[in-house]
Coordinates of C-alpha atoms in Angstrom, one line a residue:
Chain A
X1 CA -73.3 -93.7 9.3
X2 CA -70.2 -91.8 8.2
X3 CA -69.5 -92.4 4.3
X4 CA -66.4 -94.5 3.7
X5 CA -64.8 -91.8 1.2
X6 CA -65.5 -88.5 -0.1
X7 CA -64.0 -86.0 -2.5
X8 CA -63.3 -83.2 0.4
X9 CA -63.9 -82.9 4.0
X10 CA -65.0 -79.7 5.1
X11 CA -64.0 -79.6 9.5
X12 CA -66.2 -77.2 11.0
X13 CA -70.3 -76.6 10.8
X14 CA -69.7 -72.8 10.9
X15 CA -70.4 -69.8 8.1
X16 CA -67.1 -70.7 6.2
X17 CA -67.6 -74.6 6.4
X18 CA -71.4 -74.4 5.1
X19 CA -70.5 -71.5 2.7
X20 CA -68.2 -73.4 1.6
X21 CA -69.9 -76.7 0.4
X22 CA -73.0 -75.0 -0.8
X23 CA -70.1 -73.1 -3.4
X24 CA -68.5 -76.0 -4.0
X25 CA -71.8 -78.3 -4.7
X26 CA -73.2 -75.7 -7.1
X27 CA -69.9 -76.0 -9.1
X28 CA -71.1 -79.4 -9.2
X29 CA -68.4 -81.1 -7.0
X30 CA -69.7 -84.2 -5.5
X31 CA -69.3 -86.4 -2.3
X32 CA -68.6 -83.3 0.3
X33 CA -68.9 -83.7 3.9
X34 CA -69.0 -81.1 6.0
X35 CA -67.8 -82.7 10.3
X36 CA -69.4 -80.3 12.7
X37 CA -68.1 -81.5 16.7
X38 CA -71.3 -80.4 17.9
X39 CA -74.2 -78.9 15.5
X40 CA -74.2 -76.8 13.1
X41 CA -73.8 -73.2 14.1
X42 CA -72.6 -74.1 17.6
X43 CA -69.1 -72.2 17.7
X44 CA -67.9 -68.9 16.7
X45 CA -70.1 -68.1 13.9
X46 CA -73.3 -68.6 16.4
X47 CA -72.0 -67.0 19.3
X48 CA -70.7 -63.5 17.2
X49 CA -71.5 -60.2 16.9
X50 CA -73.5 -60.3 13.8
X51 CA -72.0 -57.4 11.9
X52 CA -70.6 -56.8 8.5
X53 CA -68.5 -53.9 7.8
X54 CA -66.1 -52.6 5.5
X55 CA -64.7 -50.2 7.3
X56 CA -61.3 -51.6 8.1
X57 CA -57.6 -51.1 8.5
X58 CA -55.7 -52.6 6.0
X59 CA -56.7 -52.8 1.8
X60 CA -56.5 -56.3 2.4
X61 CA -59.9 -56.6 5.0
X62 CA -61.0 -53.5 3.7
X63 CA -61.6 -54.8 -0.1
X64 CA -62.5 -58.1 0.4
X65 CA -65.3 -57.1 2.9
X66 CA -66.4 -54.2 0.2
X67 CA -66.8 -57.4 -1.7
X68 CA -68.6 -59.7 0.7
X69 CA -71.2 -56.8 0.9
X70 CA -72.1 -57.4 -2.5
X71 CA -72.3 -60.7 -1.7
X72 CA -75.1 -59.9 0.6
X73 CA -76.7 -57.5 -1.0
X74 CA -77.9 -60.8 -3.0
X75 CA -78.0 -63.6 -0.6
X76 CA -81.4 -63.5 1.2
X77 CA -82.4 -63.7 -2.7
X78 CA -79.8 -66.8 -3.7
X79 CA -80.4 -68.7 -0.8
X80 CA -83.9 -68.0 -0.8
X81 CA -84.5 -67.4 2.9
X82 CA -84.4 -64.3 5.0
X83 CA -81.2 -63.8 6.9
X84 CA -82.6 -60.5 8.0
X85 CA -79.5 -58.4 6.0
X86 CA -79.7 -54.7 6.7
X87 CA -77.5 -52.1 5.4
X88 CA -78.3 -50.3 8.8
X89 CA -74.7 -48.5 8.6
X90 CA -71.7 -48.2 11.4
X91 CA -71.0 -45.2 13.1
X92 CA -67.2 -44.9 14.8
X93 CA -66.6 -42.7 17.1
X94 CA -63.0 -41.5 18.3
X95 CA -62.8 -40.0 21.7
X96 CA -59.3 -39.3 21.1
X97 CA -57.1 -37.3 19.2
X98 CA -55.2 -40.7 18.3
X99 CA -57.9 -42.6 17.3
X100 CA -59.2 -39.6 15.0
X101 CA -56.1 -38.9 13.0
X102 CA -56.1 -42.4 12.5
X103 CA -59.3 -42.6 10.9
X104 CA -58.5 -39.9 8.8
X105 CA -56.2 -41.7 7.5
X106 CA -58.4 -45.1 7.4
X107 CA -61.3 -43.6 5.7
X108 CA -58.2 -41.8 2.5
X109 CA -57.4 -45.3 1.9
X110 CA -60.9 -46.4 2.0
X111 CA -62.2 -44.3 -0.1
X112 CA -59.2 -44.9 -2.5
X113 CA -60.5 -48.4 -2.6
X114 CA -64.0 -47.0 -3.7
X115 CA -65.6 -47.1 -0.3
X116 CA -68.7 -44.7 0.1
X117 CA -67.2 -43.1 4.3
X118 CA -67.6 -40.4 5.8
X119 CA -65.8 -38.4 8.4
X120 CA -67.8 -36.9 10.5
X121 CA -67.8 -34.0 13.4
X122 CA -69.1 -34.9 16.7
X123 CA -72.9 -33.2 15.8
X124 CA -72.9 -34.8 12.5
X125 CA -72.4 -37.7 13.9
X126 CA -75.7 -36.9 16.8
X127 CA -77.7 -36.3 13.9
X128 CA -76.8 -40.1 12.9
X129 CA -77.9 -41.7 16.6
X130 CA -79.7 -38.6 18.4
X131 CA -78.7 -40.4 21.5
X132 CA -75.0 -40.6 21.0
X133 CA -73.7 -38.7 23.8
X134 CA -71.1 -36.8 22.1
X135 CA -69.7 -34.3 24.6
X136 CA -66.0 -36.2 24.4
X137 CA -66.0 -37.0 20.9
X138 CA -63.6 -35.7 18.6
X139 CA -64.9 -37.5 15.1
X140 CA -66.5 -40.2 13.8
X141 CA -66.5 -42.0 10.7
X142 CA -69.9 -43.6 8.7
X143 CA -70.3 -46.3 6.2
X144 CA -74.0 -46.6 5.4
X145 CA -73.3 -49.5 3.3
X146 CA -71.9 -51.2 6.9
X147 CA -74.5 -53.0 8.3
X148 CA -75.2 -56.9 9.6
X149 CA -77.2 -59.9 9.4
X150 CA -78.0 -62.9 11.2
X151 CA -75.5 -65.4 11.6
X152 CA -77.3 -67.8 13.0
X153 CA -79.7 -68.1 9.7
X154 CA -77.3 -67.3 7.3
X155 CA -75.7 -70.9 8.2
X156 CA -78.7 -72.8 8.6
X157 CA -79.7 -71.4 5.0
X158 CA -76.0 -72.4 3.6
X159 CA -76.3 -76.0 5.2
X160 CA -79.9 -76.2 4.4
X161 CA -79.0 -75.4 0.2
X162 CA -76.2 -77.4 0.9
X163 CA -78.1 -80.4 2.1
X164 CA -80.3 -80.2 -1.2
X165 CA -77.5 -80.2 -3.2
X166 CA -76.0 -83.7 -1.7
X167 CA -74.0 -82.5 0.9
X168 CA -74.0 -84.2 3.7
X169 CA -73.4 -82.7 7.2
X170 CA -71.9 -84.9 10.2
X171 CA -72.7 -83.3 13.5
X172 CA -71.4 -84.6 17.0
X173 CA -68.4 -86.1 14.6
X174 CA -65.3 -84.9 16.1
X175 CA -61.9 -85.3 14.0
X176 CA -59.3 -86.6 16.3
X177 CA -56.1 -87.2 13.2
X178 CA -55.9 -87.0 9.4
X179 CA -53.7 -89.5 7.7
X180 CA -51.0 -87.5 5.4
X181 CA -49.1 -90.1 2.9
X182 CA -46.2 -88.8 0.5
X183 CA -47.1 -85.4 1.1
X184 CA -50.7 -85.7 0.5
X185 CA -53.9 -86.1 2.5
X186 CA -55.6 -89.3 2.3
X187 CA -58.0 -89.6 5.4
X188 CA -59.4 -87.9 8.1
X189 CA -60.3 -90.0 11.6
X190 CA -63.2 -89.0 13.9
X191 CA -64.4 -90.4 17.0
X192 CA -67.3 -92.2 14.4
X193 CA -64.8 -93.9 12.0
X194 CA -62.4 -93.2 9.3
X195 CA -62.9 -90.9 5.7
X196 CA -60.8 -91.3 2.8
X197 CA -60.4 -87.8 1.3
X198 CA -57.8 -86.8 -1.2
X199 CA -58.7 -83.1 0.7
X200 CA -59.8 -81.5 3.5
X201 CA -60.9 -77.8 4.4
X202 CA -60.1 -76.5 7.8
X203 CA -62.9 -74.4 8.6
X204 CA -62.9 -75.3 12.2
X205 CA -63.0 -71.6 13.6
X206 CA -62.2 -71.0 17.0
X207 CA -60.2 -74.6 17.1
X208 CA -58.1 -74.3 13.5
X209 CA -55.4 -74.5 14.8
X210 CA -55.7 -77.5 16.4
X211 CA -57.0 -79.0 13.3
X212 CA -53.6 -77.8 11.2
X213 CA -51.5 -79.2 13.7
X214 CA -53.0 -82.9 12.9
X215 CA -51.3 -82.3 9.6
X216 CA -48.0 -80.8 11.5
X217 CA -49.2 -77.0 9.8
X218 CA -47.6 -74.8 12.9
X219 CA -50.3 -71.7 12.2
X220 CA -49.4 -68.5 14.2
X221 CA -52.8 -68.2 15.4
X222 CA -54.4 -68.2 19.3
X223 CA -58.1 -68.0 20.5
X224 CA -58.7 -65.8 22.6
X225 CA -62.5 -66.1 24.2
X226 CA -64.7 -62.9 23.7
X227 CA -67.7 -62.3 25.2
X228 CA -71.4 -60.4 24.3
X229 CA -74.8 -60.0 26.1
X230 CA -78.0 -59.2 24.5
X231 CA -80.7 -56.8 25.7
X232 CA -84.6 -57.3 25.5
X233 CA -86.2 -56.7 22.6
X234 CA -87.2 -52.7 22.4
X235 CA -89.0 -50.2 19.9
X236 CA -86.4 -49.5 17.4
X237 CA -84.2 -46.7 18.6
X238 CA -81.1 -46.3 16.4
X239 CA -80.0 -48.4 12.9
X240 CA -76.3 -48.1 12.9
X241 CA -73.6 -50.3 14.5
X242 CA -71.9 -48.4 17.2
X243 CA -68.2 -49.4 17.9
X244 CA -65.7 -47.3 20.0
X245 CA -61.8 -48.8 19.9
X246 CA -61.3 -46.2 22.8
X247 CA -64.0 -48.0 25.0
X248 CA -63.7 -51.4 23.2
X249 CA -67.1 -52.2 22.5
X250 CA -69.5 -52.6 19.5
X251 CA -73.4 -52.4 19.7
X252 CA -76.2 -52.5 17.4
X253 CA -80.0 -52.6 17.1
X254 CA -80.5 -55.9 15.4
X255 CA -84.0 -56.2 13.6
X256 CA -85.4 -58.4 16.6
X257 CA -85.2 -55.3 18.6
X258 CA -82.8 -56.2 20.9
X259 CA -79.0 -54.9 21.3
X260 CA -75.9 -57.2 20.7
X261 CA -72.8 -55.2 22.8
X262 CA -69.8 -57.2 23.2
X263 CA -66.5 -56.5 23.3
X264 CA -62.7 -57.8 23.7
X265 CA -60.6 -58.2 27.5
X266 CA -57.3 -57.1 26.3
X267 CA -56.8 -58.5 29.3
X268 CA -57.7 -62.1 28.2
X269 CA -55.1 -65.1 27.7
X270 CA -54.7 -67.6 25.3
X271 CA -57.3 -70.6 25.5
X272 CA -60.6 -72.1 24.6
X273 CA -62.6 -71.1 27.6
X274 CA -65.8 -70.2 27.0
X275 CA -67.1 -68.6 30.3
X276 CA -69.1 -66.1 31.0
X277 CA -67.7 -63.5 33.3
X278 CA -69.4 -60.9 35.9
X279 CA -66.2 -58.7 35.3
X280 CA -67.5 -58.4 31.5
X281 CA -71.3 -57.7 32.4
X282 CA -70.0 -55.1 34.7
X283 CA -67.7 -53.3 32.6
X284 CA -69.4 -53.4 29.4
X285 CA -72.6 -52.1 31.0
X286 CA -70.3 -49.2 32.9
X287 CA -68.6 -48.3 29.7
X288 CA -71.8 -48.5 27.1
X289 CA -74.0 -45.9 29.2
X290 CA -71.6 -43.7 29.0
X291 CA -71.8 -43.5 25.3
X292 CA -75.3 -43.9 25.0
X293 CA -76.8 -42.9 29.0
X294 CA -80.3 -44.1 27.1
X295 CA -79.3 -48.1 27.6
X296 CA -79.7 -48.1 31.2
X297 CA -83.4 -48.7 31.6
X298 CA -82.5 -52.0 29.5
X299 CA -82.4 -55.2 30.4
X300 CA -79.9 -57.8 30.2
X301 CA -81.4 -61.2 28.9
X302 CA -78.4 -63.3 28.5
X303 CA -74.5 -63.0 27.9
X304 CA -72.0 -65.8 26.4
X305 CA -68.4 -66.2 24.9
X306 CA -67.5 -67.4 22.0
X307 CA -63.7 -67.8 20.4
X308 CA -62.1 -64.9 18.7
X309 CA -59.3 -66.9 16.3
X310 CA -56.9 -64.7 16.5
X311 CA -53.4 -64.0 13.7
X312 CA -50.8 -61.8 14.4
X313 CA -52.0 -59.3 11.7
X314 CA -55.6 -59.3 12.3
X315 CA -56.3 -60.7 8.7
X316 CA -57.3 -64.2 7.7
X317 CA -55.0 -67.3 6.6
X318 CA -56.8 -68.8 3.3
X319 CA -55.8 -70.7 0.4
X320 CA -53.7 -74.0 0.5
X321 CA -50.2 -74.7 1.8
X322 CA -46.9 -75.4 -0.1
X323 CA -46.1 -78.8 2.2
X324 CA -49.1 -80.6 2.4
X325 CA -51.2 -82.0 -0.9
X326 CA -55.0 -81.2 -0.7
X327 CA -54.9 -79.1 2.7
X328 CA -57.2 -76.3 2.1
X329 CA -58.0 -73.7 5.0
X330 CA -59.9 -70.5 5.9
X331 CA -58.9 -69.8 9.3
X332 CA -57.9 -67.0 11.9
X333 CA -60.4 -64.2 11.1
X334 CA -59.8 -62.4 14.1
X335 CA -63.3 -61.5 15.2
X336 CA -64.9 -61.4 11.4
X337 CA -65.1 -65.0 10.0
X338 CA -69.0 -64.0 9.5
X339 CA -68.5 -60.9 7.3
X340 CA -66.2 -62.3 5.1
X341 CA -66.1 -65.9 5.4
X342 CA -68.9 -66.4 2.4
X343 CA -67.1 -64.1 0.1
X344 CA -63.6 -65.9 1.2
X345 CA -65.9 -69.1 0.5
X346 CA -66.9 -68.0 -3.1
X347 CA -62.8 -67.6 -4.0
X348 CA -61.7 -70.8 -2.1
X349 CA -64.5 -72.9 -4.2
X350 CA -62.7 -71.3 -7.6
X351 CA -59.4 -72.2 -6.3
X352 CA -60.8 -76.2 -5.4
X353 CA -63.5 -76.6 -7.8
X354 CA -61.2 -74.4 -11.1
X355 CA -57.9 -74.1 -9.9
X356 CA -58.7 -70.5 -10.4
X357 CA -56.3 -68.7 -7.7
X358 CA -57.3 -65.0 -7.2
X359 CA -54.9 -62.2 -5.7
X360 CA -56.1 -62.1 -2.5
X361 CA -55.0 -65.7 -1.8
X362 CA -51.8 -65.1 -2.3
X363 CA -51.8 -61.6 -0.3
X364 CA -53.6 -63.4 2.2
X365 CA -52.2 -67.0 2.3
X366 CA -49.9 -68.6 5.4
X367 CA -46.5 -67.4 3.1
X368 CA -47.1 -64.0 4.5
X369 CA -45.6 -64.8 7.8
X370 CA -42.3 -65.9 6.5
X371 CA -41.2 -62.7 5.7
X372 CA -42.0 -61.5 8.7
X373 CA -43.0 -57.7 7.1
X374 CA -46.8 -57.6 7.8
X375 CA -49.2 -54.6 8.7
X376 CA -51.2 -54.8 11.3
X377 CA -54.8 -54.0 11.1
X378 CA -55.8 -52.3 14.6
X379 CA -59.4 -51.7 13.7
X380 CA -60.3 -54.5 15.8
X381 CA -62.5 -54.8 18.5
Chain B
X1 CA -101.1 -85.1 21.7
X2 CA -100.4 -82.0 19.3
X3 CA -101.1 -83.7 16.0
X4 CA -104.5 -82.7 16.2
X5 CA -104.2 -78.9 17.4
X6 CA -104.2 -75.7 14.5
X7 CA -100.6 -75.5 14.3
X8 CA -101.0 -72.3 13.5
X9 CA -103.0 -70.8 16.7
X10 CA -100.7 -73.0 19.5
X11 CA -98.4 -70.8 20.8
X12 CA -95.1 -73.4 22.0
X13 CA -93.1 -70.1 23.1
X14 CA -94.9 -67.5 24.8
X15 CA -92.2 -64.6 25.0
X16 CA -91.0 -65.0 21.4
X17 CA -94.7 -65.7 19.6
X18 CA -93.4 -69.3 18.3
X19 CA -96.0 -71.5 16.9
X20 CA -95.9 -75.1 16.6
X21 CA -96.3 -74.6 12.9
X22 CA -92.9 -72.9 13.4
X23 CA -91.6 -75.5 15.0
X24 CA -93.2 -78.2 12.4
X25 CA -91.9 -76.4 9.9
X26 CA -88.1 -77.2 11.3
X27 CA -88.6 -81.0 12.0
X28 CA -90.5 -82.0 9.1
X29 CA -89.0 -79.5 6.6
X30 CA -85.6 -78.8 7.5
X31 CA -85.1 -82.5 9.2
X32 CA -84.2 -80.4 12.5
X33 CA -84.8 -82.4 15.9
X34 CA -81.5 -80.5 18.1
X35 CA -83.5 -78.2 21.0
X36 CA -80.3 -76.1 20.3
X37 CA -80.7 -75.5 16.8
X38 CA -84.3 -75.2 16.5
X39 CA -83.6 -72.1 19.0
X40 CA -81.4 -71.0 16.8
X41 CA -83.4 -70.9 14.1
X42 CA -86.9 -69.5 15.1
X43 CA -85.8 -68.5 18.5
X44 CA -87.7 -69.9 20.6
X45 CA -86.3 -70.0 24.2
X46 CA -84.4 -66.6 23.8
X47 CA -87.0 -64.3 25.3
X48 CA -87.4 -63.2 28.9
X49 CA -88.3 -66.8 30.4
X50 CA -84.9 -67.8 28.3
X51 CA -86.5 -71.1 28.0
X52 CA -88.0 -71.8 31.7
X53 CA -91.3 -72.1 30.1
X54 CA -91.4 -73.7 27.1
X55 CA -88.3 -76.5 27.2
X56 CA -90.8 -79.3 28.4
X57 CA -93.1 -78.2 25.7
X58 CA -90.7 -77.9 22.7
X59 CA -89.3 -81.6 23.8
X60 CA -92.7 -83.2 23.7
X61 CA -93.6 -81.4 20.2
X62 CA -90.1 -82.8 19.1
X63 CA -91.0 -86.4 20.3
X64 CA -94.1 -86.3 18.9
X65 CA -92.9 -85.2 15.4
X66 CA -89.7 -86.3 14.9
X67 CA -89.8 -90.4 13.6
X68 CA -86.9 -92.3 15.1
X69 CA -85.6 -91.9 18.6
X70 CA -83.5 -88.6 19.0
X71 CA -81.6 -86.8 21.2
X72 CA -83.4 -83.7 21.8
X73 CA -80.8 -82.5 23.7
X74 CA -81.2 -79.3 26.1
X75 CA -81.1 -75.6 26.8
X76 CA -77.7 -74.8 27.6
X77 CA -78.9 -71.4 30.2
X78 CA -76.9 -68.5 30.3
X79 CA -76.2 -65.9 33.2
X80 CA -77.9 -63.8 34.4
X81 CA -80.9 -66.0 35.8
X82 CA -83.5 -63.3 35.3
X83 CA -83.0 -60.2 33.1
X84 CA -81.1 -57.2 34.9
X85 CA -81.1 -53.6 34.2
X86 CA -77.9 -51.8 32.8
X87 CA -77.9 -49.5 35.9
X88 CA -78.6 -52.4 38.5
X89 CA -75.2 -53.8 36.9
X90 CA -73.0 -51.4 35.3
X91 CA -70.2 -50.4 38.8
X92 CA -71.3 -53.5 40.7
X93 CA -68.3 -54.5 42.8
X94 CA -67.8 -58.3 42.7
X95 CA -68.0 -58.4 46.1
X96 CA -71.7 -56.8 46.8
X97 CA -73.0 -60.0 44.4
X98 CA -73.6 -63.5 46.5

């Protein structure tokens, strides 16, 4: 049975909606419910690519996912149950002279922001993954602070703490309005009854926009789907994440012993489809063994999509809106809701629970699109 | 039927080394009773079989352990239907595949 009220409604079962009331609930807020459509863990946050890097683009991702690393560093510990966190490193490679002058000049302003990277030569990097084939690479770049976890545990552990702190999680509840009166939320209305909630979090991932439009918030975000496979489990072989932007793909060792690979159709429309494809097997297979000819004796156990949520700068919308009372949202993270959605969780639960607003809000906030003057981050893949 | 078994020596899912104390340990601990989610959590279904095996099994040991009347739900299978080698894949023209 739904409760008839709460204090907030968090919309989504994903890494920022559980993050999110497991912060919240151990600022002692009370009466949060967390709406899941389906289960917990059953939309972007379960179907991604399970890596956590700091390496980015812009200041804005780069420092905020220096700080979600620290985050990390700790969490196994806080949440007291193994989300198999490894600080395994990420390895880029540029195959072009384009791509290498710009990570020369990504890896001066990370390293302005304190980041521990590296720019490599093409045999430095071979020392890193032996079998790298390097023979058309120009540079790379490390971060052996980079590494990734398991998404899948990481929310089960945050809903789980969450749970045994009083929060209670709606699954197959999907949210079909919320009631706005004088400027303020007052309920949201699922397919299982009606909530009255002075606020509500949009943490609803691949479908946040959908959500925002409820409360007429036009966000300037589309999802685009993205897919990944995953080999068989093998004797451990190399630690780092691999990602190219020149071949658009990313691939790591997880702890399991198999290999995540997925990557981005540039080729892919607007939508919510969630397909698999034979084009994507078939090219990302093609394109991997040609930077590492080693993964061809692999197998292929499975591929699926999931919903990249997708801004026009690459960067996240968070924080609360100017129009509407008690709308709260951490939405569009282009492809890395699971690295920084828990640190982005930690600020949004000051910002709710203190009305303490840090800097990154505002940098970060819906505002930004106004003045139309926003830098794109293009290490995306 | 499983109440009585060592939890600890039945193996539920072969390819991944699941145990029905795994799997105890997610309906009577973490209140878990979605097929979907316990996969999630202790994998069990992701290996080589992908869940061909062990589905019927995991739904009786949820029936059996879970107290009110749930929906168990089901494996939602993902291409390809057996596993597939890189090299068997990588350049395969959409046409040559029936």
């Amino acid at each position: 049975m739904l409760p008839k009220t709460a204090d907030i409604v968090i919309i989504g079962g994903g890494i920022n909606g559980t993050s999110l009331a497991y912060y919240l609930a151990k600022k002692g807020i009370k009466n949060i419910v967390i709406l899941e459509k389906n289960f917990v863990c059953s939309g972007a946050t379960g179907r991604c690519g399970a890596g956590i890097r700091q390496q980015w683009g812009t200041p804005e991702n780069t420092s905020l996912a220096m700080e979600a690393v620290k985050l990390f560093e700790t969490l196994s510990e806080e949440l007291d149950w193994d989300i198999e966190y490894e600080q395994c490193g990420y390895l880029i490679p540029a195959f072009t002279d384009e791509f290498a002058d710009q990570f020369s000049k990504n890896v001066r302003m990370q390293k302005k922001l304190g980041l521990d990277v590296s720019y490599l030569t093409p045999q430095e990097a071979k020392d890193i993954v032996p079998d790298l084939c390097v023979d058309n690479v120009r540079a790379a770049t490390y971060c052996s602070t980079d590494g990734g976890g398991n998404p899948l545990l990481t929310t089960y552990a945050y809903a789980h703490r969450a749970k045994e702190l009083g929060v209670k999680i709606h699954t197959k509840t999907e949210v079909t309005d919320i009631t706005v009166s004088g400027g303020n939320i007052t309920s949201v209305v699922t397919d299982k009854g009606t909530i009255s909630t002075p606020m509500i979090f949009n943490a609803a991932g691949g479908h946040s926009q959908e959500i925002a439009a409820m409360v007429d918030i036009d966000l300037p975000i589309n999802s685009y789907r993205h897919q990944i496979l995953v080999t068989e489990p093998v004797e451990h072989f190399f630690d780092p994440m691999i990602i190219s932007f020149d071949y658009n793909i990313y691939f790591r060792q997880v702890k399991h012993g198999s290999i995540l690979m997925g990557c981005s159709d540039t080729s892919e429309k607007p939508g919510y489809d969630t397909t698999s494809t034979l084009d994507f097997i078939k090219d990302i297979t093609t394109r991997s063994i040609k930077i590492m000819p080693k993964l061809k004796k692999l197998n292929v156990l499975r591929q699926w999509a999931g919903l990249y949520n997708v801004t026009p700068d690459a960067m996240p919308i968070i924080g609360d809106v100017a129009d509407v009372g008690g709308y709260f949202q951490a939405v569009g993270f282009s492809g890395h809701g699971y690295m920084l959605g828990p640190k982005v969780a930690t600020l949004m639960a000051e910002l709710i629970a203190d009305g303490k607003r840090d800097e990154i809000i505002d940098r970060l906030s819906l505002e930004r699109f106004k003045s139309g003057n926003i830098t794109v981050d293009s290490s995306v893949c | 039927m499983f109440e009585k078994m060592d939890p600890e020596k039945v193996i539920v899912c072969r390819c991944e080394g699941i145990t029905l104390a795994d799997l105890r340990d997610g309906i009577e601990r973490l209140k878990i009773n979605d097929l979907e989610e316990l996969k999630r959590i202790y994998r069990c279904g992701m290996g080589p079989c992908q869940g061909r095996t062990c589905e019927k099994v995991i739904k009786q040991v949820i029936q059996e352990f879970s107290n009110n009347e749930v929906d168990i739900g089901s494996y939602s299978y993902r291409p390809p239907l057996v596993p597939i080698k890189f090299e068997e894949l990588a350049n395969v023209e959409a046409n040559d595949v029936t």
